[in-house]
PDB file of C-alpha atoms in Angstrom:
ATOM      1  CA  MET B   1       0.000   0.000   0.000  1.00  0.00           C
ATOM      2  CA  THR B   2       1.305   3.451  -0.919  1.00  0.00           C
ATOM      3  CA  GLU B   3       2.058   5.650   2.075  1.00  0.00           C
ATOM      4  CA  ARG B   4      -0.051   8.807   2.251  1.00  0.00           C
ATOM      5  CA  LYS B   5       1.846  11.822   0.979  1.00  0.00           C
ATOM      6  CA  ARG B   6       2.406  14.404   3.667  1.00  0.00           C
ATOM      7  CA  THR B   7       0.871  17.739   2.636  1.00  0.00           C
ATOM      8  CA  PRO B   8       0.956  20.089   5.629  1.00  0.00           C
ATOM      9  CA  TRP B   9      -0.450  23.475   6.452  1.00  0.00           C
ATOM     10  CA  VAL B  10       2.280  25.988   7.190  1.00  0.00           C
ATOM     11  CA  VAL B  11       1.462  28.028  10.302  1.00  0.00           C
ATOM     12  CA  GLY B  12       3.433  31.246  10.619  1.00  0.00           C
ATOM     13  CA  VAL B  13       3.452  33.101  13.935  1.00  0.00           C
ATOM     14  CA  SER B  14       4.543  36.744  13.730  1.00  0.00           C
ATOM     15  CA  GLY B  15       5.319  39.199  16.511  1.00  0.00           C
ATOM     16  CA  ALA B  16       1.847  40.677  16.999  1.00  0.00           C
ATOM     17  CA  SER B  17       0.038  40.185  20.273  1.00  0.00           C
ATOM     18  CA  GLY B  18      -2.248  37.170  20.048  1.00  0.00           C
ATOM     19  CA  THR B  19      -0.214  34.002  20.622  1.00  0.00           C
ATOM     20  CA  PRO B  20      -3.335  32.287  22.082  1.00  0.00           C
ATOM     21  CA  TYR B  21      -4.881  32.562  18.603  1.00  0.00           C
ATOM     22  CA  ALA B  22      -1.950  30.670  17.126  1.00  0.00           C
ATOM     23  CA  ALA B  23      -2.160  27.994  19.823  1.00  0.00           C
ATOM     24  CA  ALA B  24      -5.883  27.483  19.188  1.00  0.00           C
ATOM     25  CA  VAL B  25      -5.341  27.178  15.423  1.00  0.00           C
ATOM     26  CA  LEU B  26      -2.545  24.664  15.943  1.00  0.00           C
ATOM     27  CA  ARG B  27      -4.683  22.587  18.293  1.00  0.00           C
ATOM     28  CA  GLY B  28      -7.533  22.711  15.781  1.00  0.00           C
ATOM     29  CA  LEU B  29      -5.346  21.551  12.898  1.00  0.00           C
ATOM     30  CA  LEU B  30      -3.887  18.677  14.890  1.00  0.00           C
ATOM     31  CA  ALA B  31      -7.336  17.647  16.181  1.00  0.00           C
ATOM     32  CA  ALA B  32      -8.506  17.490  12.551  1.00  0.00           C
ATOM     33  CA  GLY B  33      -5.628  15.164  11.680  1.00  0.00           C
ATOM     34  CA  GLU B  34      -3.762  17.762   9.616  1.00  0.00           C
ATOM     35  CA  SER B  35       0.008  17.895   9.233  1.00  0.00           C
ATOM     36  CA  VAL B  36       1.669  21.141  10.311  1.00  0.00           C
ATOM     37  CA  ASP B  37       4.881  22.921   9.404  1.00  0.00           C
ATOM     38  CA  LEU B  38       5.555  25.636  11.977  1.00  0.00           C
ATOM     39  CA  VAL B  39       7.501  28.881  11.549  1.00  0.00           C
ATOM     40  CA  VAL B  40       7.895  31.131  14.601  1.00  0.00           C
ATOM     41  CA  SER B  41       9.393  34.541  13.864  1.00  0.00           C
ATOM     42  CA  ARG B  42      12.069  36.033  16.075  1.00  0.00           C
ATOM     43  CA  ALA B  43       9.770  38.863  17.148  1.00  0.00           C
ATOM     44  CA  SER B  44       7.018  36.406  18.087  1.00  0.00           C
ATOM     45  CA  ARG B  45       9.307  34.731  20.608  1.00  0.00           C
ATOM     46  CA  LEU B  46       9.352  37.954  22.614  1.00  0.00           C
ATOM     47  CA  THR B  47       5.550  38.178  22.432  1.00  0.00           C
ATOM     48  CA  LEU B  48       5.194  34.532  23.426  1.00  0.00           C
ATOM     49  CA  LEU B  49       7.509  35.041  26.393  1.00  0.00           C
ATOM     50  CA  ASP B  50       5.564  38.132  27.465  1.00  0.00           C
ATOM     51  CA  GLU B  51       2.109  36.575  27.055  1.00  0.00           C
ATOM     52  CA  THR B  52       2.810  33.078  28.376  1.00  0.00           C
ATOM     53  CA  GLY B  53       6.205  33.060  30.087  1.00  0.00           C
ATOM     54  CA  ILE B  54       7.396  30.410  27.626  1.00  0.00           C
ATOM     55  CA  ALA B  55      10.839  30.854  26.069  1.00  0.00           C
ATOM     56  CA  PHE B  56      10.551  29.173  22.653  1.00  0.00           C
ATOM     57  CA  ARG B  57      13.877  27.521  21.804  1.00  0.00           C
ATOM     58  CA  ASP B  58      14.962  25.972  18.506  1.00  0.00           C
ATOM     59  CA  ALA B  59      16.767  23.116  20.204  1.00  0.00           C
ATOM     60  CA  HIS B  60      13.811  22.334  22.455  1.00  0.00           C
ATOM     61  CA  TRP B  61      10.935  23.382  20.226  1.00  0.00           C
ATOM     62  CA  ARG B  62       8.938  20.194  20.774  1.00  0.00           C
ATOM     63  CA  GLU B  63       8.974  20.574  24.551  1.00  0.00           C
ATOM     64  CA  ASP B  64       8.196  24.311  24.361  1.00  0.00           C
ATOM     65  CA  LEU B  65       5.420  23.836  21.793  1.00  0.00           C
ATOM     66  CA  GLY B  66       3.803  21.158  23.925  1.00  0.00           C
ATOM     67  CA  GLU B  67       3.780  23.498  26.918  1.00  0.00           C
ATOM     68  CA  TRP B  68       2.411  26.342  24.787  1.00  0.00           C
ATOM     69  CA  LEU B  69      -0.446  24.279  23.357  1.00  0.00           C
ATOM     70  CA  GLY B  70      -1.367  23.082  26.828  1.00  0.00           C
ATOM     71  CA  ARG B  71      -2.002  26.628  28.083  1.00  0.00           C
ATOM     72  CA  GLY B  72      -5.372  28.317  27.979  1.00  0.00           C
ATOM     73  CA  ALA B  73      -5.955  31.826  26.679  1.00  0.00           C
ATOM     74  CA  ASP B  74      -5.838  33.050  30.277  1.00  0.00           C
ATOM     75  CA  GLY B  75      -2.294  31.718  30.598  1.00  0.00           C
ATOM     76  CA  LYS B  76      -3.240  28.845  32.895  1.00  0.00           C
ATOM     77  CA  PRO B  77      -0.951  25.839  32.263  1.00  0.00           C
ATOM     78  CA  GLU B  78      -2.275  22.354  31.538  1.00  0.00           C
ATOM     79  CA  THR B  79      -5.676  23.705  30.475  1.00  0.00           C
ATOM     80  CA  PHE B  80      -5.585  21.435  27.428  1.00  0.00           C
ATOM     81  CA  ALA B  81      -4.162  17.958  27.018  1.00  0.00           C
ATOM     82  CA  ARG B  82      -0.905  18.208  25.102  1.00  0.00           C
ATOM     83  CA  PRO B  83      -1.499  16.952  21.548  1.00  0.00           C
ATOM     84  CA  GLU B  84       0.723  14.492  19.749  1.00  0.00           C
ATOM     85  CA  LEU B  85       3.361  16.381  17.778  1.00  0.00           C
ATOM     86  CA  ASP B  86       4.594  13.523  15.588  1.00  0.00           C
ATOM     87  CA  ASP B  87       3.328  15.213  12.422  1.00  0.00           C
ATOM     88  CA  VAL B  88       4.636  18.679  13.231  1.00  0.00           C
ATOM     89  CA  ARG B  89       7.823  19.982  11.620  1.00  0.00           C
ATOM     90  CA  TYR B  90       9.503  23.104  12.892  1.00  0.00           C
ATOM     91  CA  TRP B  91      11.596  25.404  10.719  1.00  0.00           C
ATOM     92  CA  GLY B  92      13.754  28.195  12.118  1.00  0.00           C
ATOM     93  CA  ALA B  93      12.799  31.701  11.007  1.00  0.00           C
ATOM     94  CA  GLY B  94      16.274  32.301   9.588  1.00  0.00           C
ATOM     95  CA  ASP B  95      16.386  29.058   7.595  1.00  0.00           C
ATOM     96  CA  LEU B  96      15.748  30.317   4.079  1.00  0.00           C
ATOM     97  CA  ALA B  97      16.737  26.894   2.714  1.00  0.00           C
ATOM     98  CA  ALA B  98      13.859  25.233   4.578  1.00  0.00           C
ATOM     99  CA  GLY B  99      11.452  23.019   2.684  1.00  0.00           C
ATOM    100  CA  PRO B 100       8.510  25.468   2.518  1.00  0.00           C
ATOM    101  CA  SER B 101      10.744  28.182   1.027  1.00  0.00           C
ATOM    102  CA  SER B 102      10.396  26.410  -2.334  1.00  0.00           C
ATOM    103  CA  GLY B 103       7.274  26.108  -4.431  1.00  0.00           C
ATOM    104  CA  SER B 104       8.145  22.479  -5.160  1.00  0.00           C
ATOM    105  CA  TYR B 105       7.651  21.601  -1.484  1.00  0.00           C
ATOM    106  CA  PRO B 106       4.082  20.266  -1.198  1.00  0.00           C
ATOM    107  CA  VAL B 107       1.840  22.182   1.206  1.00  0.00           C
ATOM    108  CA  GLN B 108      -1.886  22.898   1.330  1.00  0.00           C
ATOM    109  CA  GLY B 109      -1.381  26.561   2.129  1.00  0.00           C
ATOM    110  CA  MET B 110      -0.321  28.923   4.880  1.00  0.00           C
ATOM    111  CA  LEU B 111      -2.011  30.474   7.902  1.00  0.00           C
ATOM    112  CA  ILE B 112      -0.336  33.521   9.481  1.00  0.00           C
ATOM    113  CA  VAL B 113      -1.716  33.785  13.013  1.00  0.00           C
ATOM    114  CA  PRO B 114      -1.369  36.427  14.318  1.00  0.00           C
ATOM    115  CA  ALA B 115      -0.094  38.708  11.561  1.00  0.00           C
ATOM    116  CA  SER B 116       1.599  41.928  12.632  1.00  0.00           C
ATOM    117  CA  THR B 117       1.498  45.048  10.474  1.00  0.00           C
ATOM    118  CA  ALA B 118       5.229  44.596   9.815  1.00  0.00           C
ATOM    119  CA  CYS B 119       4.542  41.074   8.599  1.00  0.00           C
ATOM    120  CA  VAL B 120       1.641  42.302   6.445  1.00  0.00           C
ATOM    121  CA  ALA B 121       3.870  44.951   4.878  1.00  0.00           C
ATOM    122  CA  GLY B 122       6.687  42.502   4.211  1.00  0.00           C
ATOM    123  CA  VAL B 123       4.406  39.992   2.516  1.00  0.00           C
ATOM    124  CA  ALA B 124       2.541  42.650   0.511  1.00  0.00           C
ATOM    125  CA  LEU B 125       5.829  44.090  -0.745  1.00  0.00           C
ATOM    126  CA  GLY B 126       7.401  40.684  -1.384  1.00  0.00           C
ATOM    127  CA  LEU B 127      10.385  41.382   0.881  1.00  0.00           C
ATOM    128  CA  SER B 128      11.035  37.792   2.047  1.00  0.00           C
ATOM    129  CA  LYS B 129      13.296  39.048   4.827  1.00  0.00           C
ATOM    130  CA  ASP B 130      12.790  35.851   6.839  1.00  0.00           C
ATOM    131  CA  LEU B 131      11.321  32.392   6.320  1.00  0.00           C
ATOM    132  CA  LEU B 132       7.817  33.437   7.344  1.00  0.00           C
ATOM    133  CA  GLN B 133       7.658  36.136   4.673  1.00  0.00           C
ATOM    134  CA  ARG B 134       9.353  33.891   2.101  1.00  0.00           C
ATOM    135  CA  VAL B 135       6.814  31.107   2.591  1.00  0.00           C
ATOM    136  CA  ALA B 136       3.965  33.604   2.289  1.00  0.00           C
ATOM    137  CA  SER B 137       5.407  34.867  -1.011  1.00  0.00           C
ATOM    138  CA  VAL B 138       5.760  31.311  -2.276  1.00  0.00           C
ATOM    139  CA  THR B 139       2.185  30.558  -1.223  1.00  0.00           C
ATOM    140  CA  LEU B 140       0.914  33.491  -3.269  1.00  0.00           C
ATOM    141  CA  LYS B 141       2.981  32.730  -6.367  1.00  0.00           C
ATOM    142  CA  GLU B 142       1.896  29.092  -6.310  1.00  0.00           C
ATOM    143  CA  ARG B 143      -1.756  30.189  -5.993  1.00  0.00           C
ATOM    144  CA  ARG B 144      -2.188  28.329  -2.714  1.00  0.00           C
ATOM    145  CA  ARG B 145      -4.446  29.445   0.098  1.00  0.00           C
ATOM    146  CA  LEU B 146      -2.993  32.160   2.317  1.00  0.00           C
ATOM    147  CA  VAL B 147      -4.942  33.317   5.379  1.00  0.00           C
ATOM    148  CA  VAL B 148      -3.623  36.446   7.092  1.00  0.00           C
ATOM    149  CA  ALA B 149      -5.113  36.971  10.563  1.00  0.00           C
ATOM    150  CA  VAL B 150      -4.072  40.576  11.110  1.00  0.00           C
ATOM    151  CA  ARG B 151      -4.027  41.652  14.773  1.00  0.00           C
ATOM    152  CA  GLU B 152      -3.658  45.390  15.154  1.00  0.00           C
ATOM    153  CA  THR B 153      -5.851  48.380  15.954  1.00  0.00           C
ATOM    154  CA  PRO B 154      -6.318  51.037  14.754  1.00  0.00           C
ATOM    155  CA  LEU B 155      -5.150  50.477  11.170  1.00  0.00           C
ATOM    156  CA  ASN B 156      -3.521  53.344   9.300  1.00  0.00           C
ATOM    157  CA  GLY B 157      -3.825  54.006   5.586  1.00  0.00           C
ATOM    158  CA  GLN B 158      -0.515  52.372   4.740  1.00  0.00           C
ATOM    159  CA  THR B 159      -1.483  49.088   6.389  1.00  0.00           C
ATOM    160  CA  LEU B 160      -4.933  49.216   4.798  1.00  0.00           C
ATOM    161  CA  ARG B 161      -3.297  49.576   1.386  1.00  0.00           C
ATOM    162  CA  HIS B 162      -1.064  46.598   2.141  1.00  0.00           C
ATOM    163  CA  LEU B 163      -4.113  44.538   3.128  1.00  0.00           C
ATOM    164  CA  VAL B 164      -5.875  45.487  -0.099  1.00  0.00           C
ATOM    165  CA  ALA B 165      -2.758  44.423  -2.013  1.00  0.00           C
ATOM    166  CA  LEU B 166      -2.838  41.049  -0.263  1.00  0.00           C
ATOM    167  CA  ASP B 167      -6.523  40.640  -1.047  1.00  0.00           C
ATOM    168  CA  GLU B 168      -5.875  41.439  -4.695  1.00  0.00           C
ATOM    169  CA  ALA B 169      -3.024  38.918  -4.722  1.00  0.00           C
ATOM    170  CA  GLY B 170      -5.419  36.198  -3.601  1.00  0.00           C
ATOM    171  CA  ALA B 171      -4.892  36.113   0.153  1.00  0.00           C
ATOM    172  CA  ILE B 172      -7.763  35.934   2.640  1.00  0.00           C
ATOM    173  CA  VAL B 173      -7.497  38.886   5.028  1.00  0.00           C
ATOM    174  CA  LEU B 174      -9.062  37.843   8.319  1.00  0.00           C
ATOM    175  CA  PRO B 175      -8.960  40.409  11.144  1.00  0.00           C
ATOM    176  CA  ALA B 176      -8.679  38.833  14.598  1.00  0.00           C
ATOM    177  CA  SER B 177     -12.102  40.146  15.620  1.00  0.00           C
ATOM    178  CA  PRO B 178     -14.037  37.989  18.111  1.00  0.00           C
ATOM    179  CA  ALA B 179     -17.824  37.817  17.898  1.00  0.00           C
ATOM    180  CA  PHE B 180     -20.237  37.674  20.822  1.00  0.00           C
ATOM    181  CA  TYR B 181     -23.306  35.972  19.333  1.00  0.00           C
ATOM    182  CA  THR B 182     -21.821  32.566  20.172  1.00  0.00           C
ATOM    183  CA  GLY B 183     -22.542  32.976  23.883  1.00  0.00           C
ATOM    184  CA  ALA B 184     -18.947  33.441  24.984  1.00  0.00           C
ATOM    185  CA  THR B 185     -18.441  33.203  28.743  1.00  0.00           C
ATOM    186  CA  HIS B 186     -14.645  32.965  28.862  1.00  0.00           C
ATOM    187  CA  ILE B 187     -11.687  34.549  27.100  1.00  0.00           C
ATOM    188  CA  GLN B 188     -10.983  31.152  25.537  1.00  0.00           C
ATOM    189  CA  ASP B 189     -14.366  31.281  23.773  1.00  0.00           C
ATOM    190  CA  LEU B 190     -13.391  34.550  22.089  1.00  0.00           C
ATOM    191  CA  VAL B 191     -10.003  33.174  21.066  1.00  0.00           C
ATOM    192  CA  ASP B 192     -11.586  29.984  19.722  1.00  0.00           C
ATOM    193  CA  PHE B 193     -14.016  31.985  17.598  1.00  0.00           C
ATOM    194  CA  VAL B 194     -11.168  33.709  15.760  1.00  0.00           C
ATOM    195  CA  ALA B 195      -9.227  30.446  15.464  1.00  0.00           C
ATOM    196  CA  GLY B 196     -12.343  28.747  14.144  1.00  0.00           C
ATOM    197  CA  ARG B 197     -12.831  31.414  11.489  1.00  0.00           C
ATOM    198  CA  VAL B 198      -9.207  30.909  10.402  1.00  0.00           C
ATOM    199  CA  LEU B 199      -9.859  27.174  10.064  1.00  0.00           C
ATOM    200  CA  ASP B 200     -13.104  27.920   8.202  1.00  0.00           C
ATOM    201  CA  ALA B 201     -11.118  29.983   5.700  1.00  0.00           C
ATOM    202  CA  ALA B 202      -8.725  27.064   5.296  1.00  0.00           C
ATOM    203  CA  GLY B 203     -11.563  24.570   4.854  1.00  0.00           C
ATOM    204  CA  VAL B 204     -10.547  22.573   7.938  1.00  0.00           C
ATOM    205  CA  PRO B 205     -13.436  21.098   9.982  1.00  0.00           C
ATOM    206  CA  HIS B 206     -13.626  21.941  13.668  1.00  0.00           C
ATOM    207  CA  GLN B 207     -15.984  22.490  16.591  1.00  0.00           C
ATOM    208  CA  LEU B 208     -14.368  25.523  18.160  1.00  0.00           C
ATOM    209  CA  TYR B 209     -17.422  27.753  18.267  1.00  0.00           C
ATOM    210  CA  ARG B 210     -21.195  27.661  18.007  1.00  0.00           C
ATOM    211  CA  ARG B 211     -22.359  28.713  14.558  1.00  0.00           C
ATOM    212  CA  TRP B 212     -25.116  31.190  13.803  1.00  0.00           C
ATOM    213  CA  GLU B 213     -28.354  29.345  13.050  1.00  0.00           C
ATOM    214  CA  GLY B 214     -30.659  32.259  12.355  1.00  0.00           C
ATOM    215  CA  GLU B 215     -32.315  32.373  15.763  1.00  0.00           C
ATOM    216  CA  LEU B 216     -31.999  35.432  17.963  1.00  0.00           C
ATOM    217  CA  GLY B 217     -30.789  34.505  21.433  1.00  0.00           C
ATOM    218  CA  GLY B 218     -29.976  30.977  20.294  1.00  0.00           C
ATOM    219  CA  SER B 219     -26.569  31.123  21.924  1.00  0.00           C
ATOM    220  CA  ARG B 220     -28.037  31.614  25.401  1.00  0.00           C
ATOM    221  CA  THR B 221     -29.216  28.843  27.659  1.00  0.00           C
ATOM    222  CA  PRO B 222     -32.902  28.936  28.692  1.00  0.00           C
ATOM    223  CA  ARG B 223     -31.873  30.102  32.181  1.00  0.00           C
ATOM    224  CA  GLU B 224     -29.802  32.970  30.816  1.00  0.00           C
ATOM    225  CA  ALA B 225     -32.540  33.946  28.383  1.00  0.00           C
ATOM    226  CA  SER B 226     -35.185  34.117  31.094  1.00  0.00           C
ATOM    227  CA  ALA B 227     -32.885  36.103  33.373  1.00  0.00           C
ATOM    228  CA  GLY B 228     -32.473  38.712  30.666  1.00  0.00           C
ATOM    229  CA  ASP B 229     -36.193  39.082  29.910  1.00  0.00           C
TER     230      ASP B 229
END
């Protein structure tokens, strides 16, 4: 029997605030049985350290990633069971000879979560100053799916023009904007909504949030609904 060809999603993590979004997307991909190639930018390591206390190290990436994915959005450790990481490959941000830097390397597409404005500018301008930007450029030129979960507010005109350029190039621009119609009661619910929308854009099935079904108040339990009447 022919072994199944590995065709991963590349997940790029830039330096914007929002590392819980990246963790939720990674958990969702792995739960769906997807292969993952991970690129963590140098700037994102500082954000990850600030938001979680985790120092992400190249030599110990598997251990550090497992700890990261086990944390909840509130920073509490061991909130989630650590997923199996057998089908995760990690590439250093400075490794421009990495597999995903070439269009001949088979991938399904790329998800940049979160995407900083610097990352957005670099990809829109085709700078390829590190592996994350290079893979994004390759994704666009190969006409593969690129989802850019921009996390910044407010947005100035220059960034808006860069986002329009990405949209015109075929990328899906997905602002990290949580919704409240799902009945969120915890910060993790808001994070999971954004992560779920990223997975929706990638066509990856998940159960991270309750979908709109056309019924007002449908996200509330009967007790909550009666209390609000």
